[in-house]
Amino acid sequence: AFAGCSALTAIAIPSTMGIIEASAFTGCTGLNRVDITDLDAWCGILFDGGGANPLTLAGNLYLNNELVTDLKVPESVKSLSSYVFQGATCLKTVSLPTTLTAIPRYAFAGCTSLESVELPYSVSQISGYAFEGDGALTAVKISDMPSWCNIEFENPEANPLYYAHSLVLNGTVLETLELPVSVSAVKPFSFAGGHFADIVFPTTLKTIGSGAF
């Protein structure tokens, strides 16, 4: 639709938008700003591949004319679309609500300025490459260790810890990882990339998944 509009610098996406198809903004090399007025609506747009999201080119997301650096997704959001924040280099922190149970593919991939992400206990699945390339990450914040151990990570790049290395539980950076007795299994890739000095397993632990550590 807008392929090759290389002079285009900004685009405003209305709250009524439902689908953006593949390669809609291919070649819009001058794009540096995406404006929205409704974060809930943005989270629900169906992007038909990474090239469909103008953020992958623009990098900067503006909500009601303010640059979004600290993203707090509201409780009114029940799900995220794949690629929804891919390439949002403006983001420094992300906090997700307890209304989310899954993070889809490439949702935060290429957010190269992202330093920390806060994941709720409600998330049970994170799909492939959700945080791919987020090399500036330094902290993953969680509130419940058993819930973390139960997350289904599709691959290592789905786990933000793969890049952050530091896991923060209720405000405490974990240098010693001590799993509680309520944990009987650790899913694949649960602690991939984590930097821990010591790890203590409970006697209740029966299964350690592939690539867990």
PDB file of C-alpha atoms in Angstrom:
ATOM      1  CA  ALA A   1       0.000   0.000   0.000  1.00  0.00           C
ATOM      2  CA  PHE A   2       2.788   2.441   0.910  1.00  0.00           C
ATOM      3  CA  ALA A   3       5.780   0.517  -0.409  1.00  0.00           C
ATOM      4  CA  GLY A   4       8.561   2.731  -1.683  1.00  0.00           C
ATOM      5  CA  CYS A   5       7.326   5.947  -0.042  1.00  0.00           C
ATOM      6  CA  SER A   6      10.864   6.792   0.994  1.00  0.00           C
ATOM      7  CA  ALA A   7      10.052  10.420   1.881  1.00  0.00           C
ATOM      8  CA  LEU A   8       7.422   9.372   4.413  1.00  0.00           C
ATOM      9  CA  THR A   9       8.582  10.337   7.924  1.00  0.00           C
ATOM     10  CA  ALA A  10       5.493   9.775  10.111  1.00  0.00           C
ATOM     11  CA  ILE A  11       2.271   7.817  10.048  1.00  0.00           C
ATOM     12  CA  ALA A  12      -0.790   7.935  12.313  1.00  0.00           C
ATOM     13  CA  ILE A  13      -2.593   4.618  12.849  1.00  0.00           C
ATOM     14  CA  PRO A  14      -6.269   5.016  13.849  1.00  0.00           C
ATOM     15  CA  SER A  15      -7.864   2.963  16.625  1.00  0.00           C
ATOM     16  CA  THR A  16     -10.138   1.371  14.022  1.00  0.00           C
ATOM     17  CA  MET A  17      -7.243  -0.414  12.287  1.00  0.00           C
ATOM     18  CA  GLY A  18      -7.632  -4.192  12.346  1.00  0.00           C
ATOM     19  CA  ILE A  19      -5.155  -5.690   9.853  1.00  0.00           C
ATOM     20  CA  ILE A  20      -1.917  -4.530   8.228  1.00  0.00           C
ATOM     21  CA  GLU A  21      -0.732  -6.875   5.514  1.00  0.00           C
ATOM     22  CA  ALA A  22       2.787  -7.983   4.683  1.00  0.00           C
ATOM     23  CA  SER A  23       5.204  -5.466   3.148  1.00  0.00           C
ATOM     24  CA  ALA A  24       2.730  -2.592   3.508  1.00  0.00           C
ATOM     25  CA  PHE A  25       5.586  -0.204   4.346  1.00  0.00           C
ATOM     26  CA  THR A  26       8.503  -1.816   2.521  1.00  0.00           C
ATOM     27  CA  GLY A  27      10.997   0.799   1.369  1.00  0.00           C
ATOM     28  CA  CYS A  28       9.672   3.572   3.646  1.00  0.00           C
ATOM     29  CA  THR A  29      13.228   4.267   4.727  1.00  0.00           C
ATOM     30  CA  GLY A  30      12.547   7.779   6.026  1.00  0.00           C
ATOM     31  CA  LEU A  31       9.904   6.671   8.503  1.00  0.00           C
ATOM     32  CA  ASN A  32      10.831   7.631  12.085  1.00  0.00           C
ATOM     33  CA  ARG A  33       7.528   8.013  13.893  1.00  0.00           C
ATOM     34  CA  VAL A  34       4.331   5.992  14.418  1.00  0.00           C
ATOM     35  CA  ASP A  35       1.474   7.818  16.162  1.00  0.00           C
ATOM     36  CA  ILE A  36      -1.407   6.095  17.954  1.00  0.00           C
ATOM     37  CA  THR A  37      -4.157   7.251  20.309  1.00  0.00           C
ATOM     38  CA  ASP A  38      -5.286   3.909  21.769  1.00  0.00           C
ATOM     39  CA  LEU A  39      -2.773   1.399  23.140  1.00  0.00           C
ATOM     40  CA  ASP A  40      -5.427  -1.308  23.565  1.00  0.00           C
ATOM     41  CA  ALA A  41      -6.351  -1.030  19.892  1.00  0.00           C
ATOM     42  CA  TRP A  42      -2.696  -1.113  18.804  1.00  0.00           C
ATOM     43  CA  CYS A  43      -2.106  -4.334  20.775  1.00  0.00           C
ATOM     44  CA  GLY A  44      -4.925  -5.981  18.832  1.00  0.00           C
ATOM     45  CA  ILE A  45      -3.834  -5.156  15.279  1.00  0.00           C
ATOM     46  CA  LEU A  46      -3.120  -8.249  13.194  1.00  0.00           C
ATOM     47  CA  PHE A  47       0.284  -7.741  11.561  1.00  0.00           C
ATOM     48  CA  ASP A  48       0.841 -10.124   8.658  1.00  0.00           C
ATOM     49  CA  GLY A  49       4.555 -10.560   9.283  1.00  0.00           C
ATOM     50  CA  GLY A  50       7.295  -8.328  10.649  1.00  0.00           C
ATOM     51  CA  GLY A  51       7.387  -6.153   7.533  1.00  0.00           C
ATOM     52  CA  ALA A  52       3.779  -5.198   8.159  1.00  0.00           C
ATOM     53  CA  ASN A  53       4.518  -3.226  11.310  1.00  0.00           C
ATOM     54  CA  PRO A  54       5.758   0.301  10.557  1.00  0.00           C
ATOM     55  CA  LEU A  55       7.582   0.290  13.910  1.00  0.00           C
ATOM     56  CA  THR A  56      10.212  -1.992  12.406  1.00  0.00           C
ATOM     57  CA  LEU A  57      11.265   0.998  10.300  1.00  0.00           C
ATOM     58  CA  ALA A  58      10.281   3.951  12.475  1.00  0.00           C
ATOM     59  CA  GLY A  59      11.503   2.709  15.856  1.00  0.00           C
ATOM     60  CA  ASN A  60       9.583   5.425  17.694  1.00  0.00           C
ATOM     61  CA  LEU A  61       6.042   4.919  18.993  1.00  0.00           C
ATOM     62  CA  TYR A  62       4.053   7.958  20.122  1.00  0.00           C
ATOM     63  CA  LEU A  63       0.929   7.592  22.244  1.00  0.00           C
ATOM     64  CA  ASN A  64      -1.172  10.767  22.240  1.00  0.00           C
ATOM     65  CA  ASN A  65       1.856  12.702  21.008  1.00  0.00           C
ATOM     66  CA  GLU A  66       4.205  11.415  23.748  1.00  0.00           C
ATOM     67  CA  LEU A  67       7.139   9.139  22.967  1.00  0.00           C
ATOM     68  CA  VAL A  68       6.677   5.765  24.644  1.00  0.00           C
ATOM     69  CA  THR A  69       9.831   4.809  26.544  1.00  0.00           C
ATOM     70  CA  ASP A  70       8.337   3.076  29.578  1.00  0.00           C
ATOM     71  CA  LEU A  71       5.611   0.804  28.257  1.00  0.00           C
ATOM     72  CA  LYS A  72       2.985  -0.273  30.763  1.00  0.00           C
ATOM     73  CA  VAL A  73       0.384  -2.390  29.020  1.00  0.00           C
ATOM     74  CA  PRO A  74      -2.967  -1.858  30.798  1.00  0.00           C
ATOM     75  CA  GLU A  75      -5.057  -4.575  32.438  1.00  0.00           C
ATOM     76  CA  SER A  76      -7.696  -4.024  29.768  1.00  0.00           C
ATOM     77  CA  VAL A  77      -5.415  -5.801  27.273  1.00  0.00           C
ATOM     78  CA  LYS A  78      -6.113  -9.545  27.244  1.00  0.00           C
ATOM     79  CA  SER A  79      -3.752 -10.506  24.412  1.00  0.00           C
ATOM     80  CA  LEU A  80      -0.966  -9.173  22.205  1.00  0.00           C
ATOM     81  CA  SER A  81      -0.582  -9.646  18.472  1.00  0.00           C
ATOM     82  CA  SER A  82       2.557 -11.116  16.953  1.00  0.00           C
ATOM     83  CA  TYR A  83       5.116  -8.457  15.937  1.00  0.00           C
ATOM     84  CA  VAL A  84       3.164  -5.818  17.920  1.00  0.00           C
ATOM     85  CA  PHE A  85       6.203  -3.958  19.292  1.00  0.00           C
ATOM     86  CA  GLN A  86       8.873  -5.377  17.012  1.00  0.00           C
ATOM     87  CA  GLY A  87      11.530  -2.802  16.277  1.00  0.00           C
ATOM     88  CA  ALA A  88      10.350  -0.313  18.908  1.00  0.00           C
ATOM     89  CA  THR A  89      13.809   1.007  19.712  1.00  0.00           C
ATOM     90  CA  CYS A  90      12.262   3.758  21.836  1.00  0.00           C
ATOM     91  CA  LEU A  91      11.328   1.288  24.589  1.00  0.00           C
ATOM     92  CA  LYS A  92      13.478   1.147  27.722  1.00  0.00           C
ATOM     93  CA  THR A  93      11.155  -0.715  30.093  1.00  0.00           C
ATOM     94  CA  VAL A  94       8.134  -2.956  29.598  1.00  0.00           C
ATOM     95  CA  SER A  95       5.585  -3.972  32.216  1.00  0.00           C
ATOM     96  CA  LEU A  96       2.893  -6.484  31.290  1.00  0.00           C
ATOM     97  CA  PRO A  97      -0.476  -7.010  33.029  1.00  0.00           C
ATOM     98  CA  THR A  98      -1.795 -10.101  34.803  1.00  0.00           C
ATOM     99  CA  THR A  99      -4.524 -10.310  32.156  1.00  0.00           C
ATOM    100  CA  LEU A 100      -1.965 -11.737  29.716  1.00  0.00           C
ATOM    101  CA  THR A 101      -1.369 -15.473  29.532  1.00  0.00           C
ATOM    102  CA  ALA A 102       0.845 -15.545  26.436  1.00  0.00           C
ATOM    103  CA  ILE A 103       3.414 -13.460  24.563  1.00  0.00           C
ATOM    104  CA  PRO A 104       3.358 -14.145  20.812  1.00  0.00           C
ATOM    105  CA  ARG A 105       6.137 -14.514  18.270  1.00  0.00           C
ATOM    106  CA  TYR A 106       8.426 -11.519  17.742  1.00  0.00           C
ATOM    107  CA  ALA A 107       6.270  -9.361  20.040  1.00  0.00           C
ATOM    108  CA  PHE A 108       9.280  -7.445  21.394  1.00  0.00           C
ATOM    109  CA  ALA A 109      11.989  -8.551  18.960  1.00  0.00           C
ATOM    110  CA  GLY A 110      14.427  -5.864  17.890  1.00  0.00           C
ATOM    111  CA  CYS A 111      13.707  -3.582  20.859  1.00  0.00           C
ATOM    112  CA  THR A 112      17.401  -2.847  21.075  1.00  0.00           C
ATOM    113  CA  SER A 113      17.145  -0.182  23.800  1.00  0.00           C
ATOM    114  CA  LEU A 114      14.987  -2.311  26.112  1.00  0.00           C
ATOM    115  CA  GLU A 115      16.676  -2.609  29.521  1.00  0.00           C
ATOM    116  CA  SER A 116      14.106  -4.392  31.679  1.00  0.00           C
ATOM    117  CA  VAL A 117      10.904  -6.357  31.312  1.00  0.00           C
ATOM    118  CA  GLU A 118       8.389  -7.215  34.028  1.00  0.00           C
ATOM    119  CA  LEU A 119       6.452 -10.422  33.436  1.00  0.00           C
ATOM    120  CA  PRO A 120       3.318 -11.318  35.430  1.00  0.00           C
ATOM    121  CA  TYR A 121       2.718 -14.693  37.062  1.00  0.00           C
ATOM    122  CA  SER A 122      -0.175 -15.235  34.638  1.00  0.00           C
ATOM    123  CA  VAL A 123       2.037 -15.760  31.570  1.00  0.00           C
ATOM    124  CA  SER A 124       2.330 -19.463  30.749  1.00  0.00           C
ATOM    125  CA  GLN A 125       3.561 -19.371  27.149  1.00  0.00           C
ATOM    126  CA  ILE A 126       6.109 -17.270  25.268  1.00  0.00           C
ATOM    127  CA  SER A 127       6.400 -18.022  21.571  1.00  0.00           C
ATOM    128  CA  GLY A 128       9.479 -18.061  19.380  1.00  0.00           C
ATOM    129  CA  TYR A 129      11.829 -15.099  19.157  1.00  0.00           C
ATOM    130  CA  ALA A 130       9.583 -12.901  21.310  1.00  0.00           C
ATOM    131  CA  PHE A 131      12.627 -10.999  22.588  1.00  0.00           C
ATOM    132  CA  GLU A 132      15.101 -11.733  19.792  1.00  0.00           C
ATOM    133  CA  GLY A 133      17.954  -9.246  19.510  1.00  0.00           C
ATOM    134  CA  ASP A 134      17.176  -7.331  22.707  1.00  0.00           C
ATOM    135  CA  GLY A 135      20.819  -7.056  23.658  1.00  0.00           C
ATOM    136  CA  ALA A 136      20.428  -4.092  26.019  1.00  0.00           C
ATOM    137  CA  LEU A 137      18.322  -6.115  28.473  1.00  0.00           C
ATOM    138  CA  THR A 138      19.793  -6.250  31.970  1.00  0.00           C
ATOM    139  CA  ALA A 139      16.874  -7.437  34.123  1.00  0.00           C
ATOM    140  CA  VAL A 140      13.841  -9.700  33.960  1.00  0.00           C
ATOM    141  CA  LYS A 141      11.452  -8.974  36.823  1.00  0.00           C
ATOM    142  CA  ILE A 142       9.068 -11.633  38.149  1.00  0.00           C
ATOM    143  CA  SER A 143       6.924 -12.109  41.246  1.00  0.00           C
ATOM    144  CA  ASP A 144       6.464 -15.889  41.407  1.00  0.00           C
ATOM    145  CA  MET A 145       9.157 -18.534  40.867  1.00  0.00           C
ATOM    146  CA  PRO A 146       6.886 -21.594  40.391  1.00  0.00           C
ATOM    147  CA  SER A 147       4.971 -19.738  37.671  1.00  0.00           C
ATOM    148  CA  TRP A 148       8.241 -18.805  35.956  1.00  0.00           C
ATOM    149  CA  CYS A 149       9.380 -22.445  35.970  1.00  0.00           C
ATOM    150  CA  ASN A 150       6.120 -23.418  34.306  1.00  0.00           C
ATOM    151  CA  ILE A 151       6.350 -21.066  31.310  1.00  0.00           C
ATOM    152  CA  GLU A 152       6.528 -22.806  27.938  1.00  0.00           C
ATOM    153  CA  PHE A 153       9.352 -21.094  26.026  1.00  0.00           C
ATOM    154  CA  GLU A 154       9.408 -22.054  22.348  1.00  0.00           C
ATOM    155  CA  ASN A 155      13.138 -21.412  22.043  1.00  0.00           C
ATOM    156  CA  PRO A 156      15.915 -19.590  23.957  1.00  0.00           C
ATOM    157  CA  GLU A 157      15.201 -16.300  22.168  1.00  0.00           C
ATOM    158  CA  ALA A 158      11.666 -16.440  23.511  1.00  0.00           C
ATOM    159  CA  ASN A 159      13.106 -16.015  27.003  1.00  0.00           C
ATOM    160  CA  PRO A 160      14.196 -12.453  27.862  1.00  0.00           C
ATOM    161  CA  LEU A 161      16.625 -13.928  30.419  1.00  0.00           C
ATOM    162  CA  TYR A 162      18.630 -15.240  27.474  1.00  0.00           C
ATOM    163  CA  TYR A 163      19.714 -11.634  26.881  1.00  0.00           C
ATOM    164  CA  ALA A 164      19.292 -10.034  30.326  1.00  0.00           C
ATOM    165  CA  HIS A 165      21.183 -12.712  32.329  1.00  0.00           C
ATOM    166  CA  SER A 166      19.792 -11.237  35.565  1.00  0.00           C
ATOM    167  CA  LEU A 167      16.558 -12.521  37.139  1.00  0.00           C
ATOM    168  CA  VAL A 168      14.876 -10.274  39.722  1.00  0.00           C
ATOM    169  CA  LEU A 169      12.362 -11.898  42.082  1.00  0.00           C
ATOM    170  CA  ASN A 170      10.184  -9.432  44.008  1.00  0.00           C
ATOM    171  CA  GLY A 171      12.875  -6.771  43.787  1.00  0.00           C
ATOM    172  CA  THR A 172      15.839  -9.019  44.665  1.00  0.00           C
ATOM    173  CA  VAL A 173      18.495  -9.884  42.087  1.00  0.00           C
ATOM    174  CA  LEU A 174      19.031 -13.633  42.293  1.00  0.00           C
ATOM    175  CA  GLU A 175      22.682 -14.563  42.598  1.00  0.00           C
ATOM    176  CA  THR A 176      21.721 -17.879  44.174  1.00  0.00           C
ATOM    177  CA  LEU A 177      18.852 -19.633  42.458  1.00  0.00           C
ATOM    178  CA  GLU A 178      16.956 -21.672  45.032  1.00  0.00           C
ATOM    179  CA  LEU A 179      13.867 -23.350  43.671  1.00  0.00           C
ATOM    180  CA  PRO A 180      10.988 -23.801  46.141  1.00  0.00           C
ATOM    181  CA  VAL A 181       9.557 -27.208  47.077  1.00  0.00           C
ATOM    182  CA  SER A 182       6.428 -26.383  45.089  1.00  0.00           C
ATOM    183  CA  VAL A 183       8.469 -26.830  41.888  1.00  0.00           C
ATOM    184  CA  SER A 184       8.452 -30.377  40.537  1.00  0.00           C
ATOM    185  CA  ALA A 185       9.572 -29.592  36.982  1.00  0.00           C
ATOM    186  CA  VAL A 186      11.605 -26.956  35.157  1.00  0.00           C
ATOM    187  CA  LYS A 187      10.473 -26.375  31.586  1.00  0.00           C
ATOM    188  CA  PRO A 188      12.884 -26.152  28.617  1.00  0.00           C
ATOM    189  CA  PHE A 189      14.859 -22.889  28.379  1.00  0.00           C
ATOM    190  CA  SER A 190      13.479 -21.613  31.727  1.00  0.00           C
ATOM    191  CA  PHE A 191      16.828 -20.241  32.880  1.00  0.00           C
ATOM    192  CA  ALA A 192      18.711 -20.114  29.577  1.00  0.00           C
ATOM    193  CA  GLY A 193      21.249 -17.297  29.737  1.00  0.00           C
ATOM    194  CA  GLY A 194      20.857 -16.760  33.477  1.00  0.00           C
ATOM    195  CA  HIS A 195      23.977 -15.853  35.440  1.00  0.00           C
ATOM    196  CA  PHE A 196      23.772 -17.546  38.835  1.00  0.00           C
ATOM    197  CA  ALA A 197      26.618 -18.247  41.254  1.00  0.00           C
ATOM    198  CA  ASP A 198      24.784 -21.184  42.840  1.00  0.00           C
ATOM    199  CA  ILE A 199      21.715 -23.290  42.082  1.00  0.00           C
ATOM    200  CA  VAL A 200      19.824 -25.241  44.747  1.00  0.00           C
ATOM    201  CA  PHE A 201      17.247 -27.829  43.704  1.00  0.00           C
ATOM    202  CA  PRO A 202      14.441 -29.047  45.973  1.00  0.00           C
ATOM    203  CA  THR A 203      13.864 -32.752  46.622  1.00  0.00           C
ATOM    204  CA  THR A 204      10.530 -32.357  44.861  1.00  0.00           C
ATOM    205  CA  LEU A 205      12.193 -31.687  41.501  1.00  0.00           C
ATOM    206  CA  LYS A 206      11.609 -34.588  39.103  1.00  0.00           C
ATOM    207  CA  THR A 207      12.210 -33.137  35.635  1.00  0.00           C
ATOM    208  CA  ILE A 208      14.615 -30.635  34.052  1.00  0.00           C
ATOM    209  CA  GLY A 209      13.760 -29.682  30.498  1.00  0.00           C
ATOM    210  CA  SER A 210      16.057 -29.379  27.505  1.00  0.00           C
ATOM    211  CA  GLY A 211      18.214 -26.246  27.580  1.00  0.00           C
ATOM    212  CA  ALA A 212      16.786 -25.254  30.953  1.00  0.00           C
ATOM    213  CA  PHE A 213      20.111 -23.887  32.178  1.00  0.00           C
TER     214      PHE A 213
END
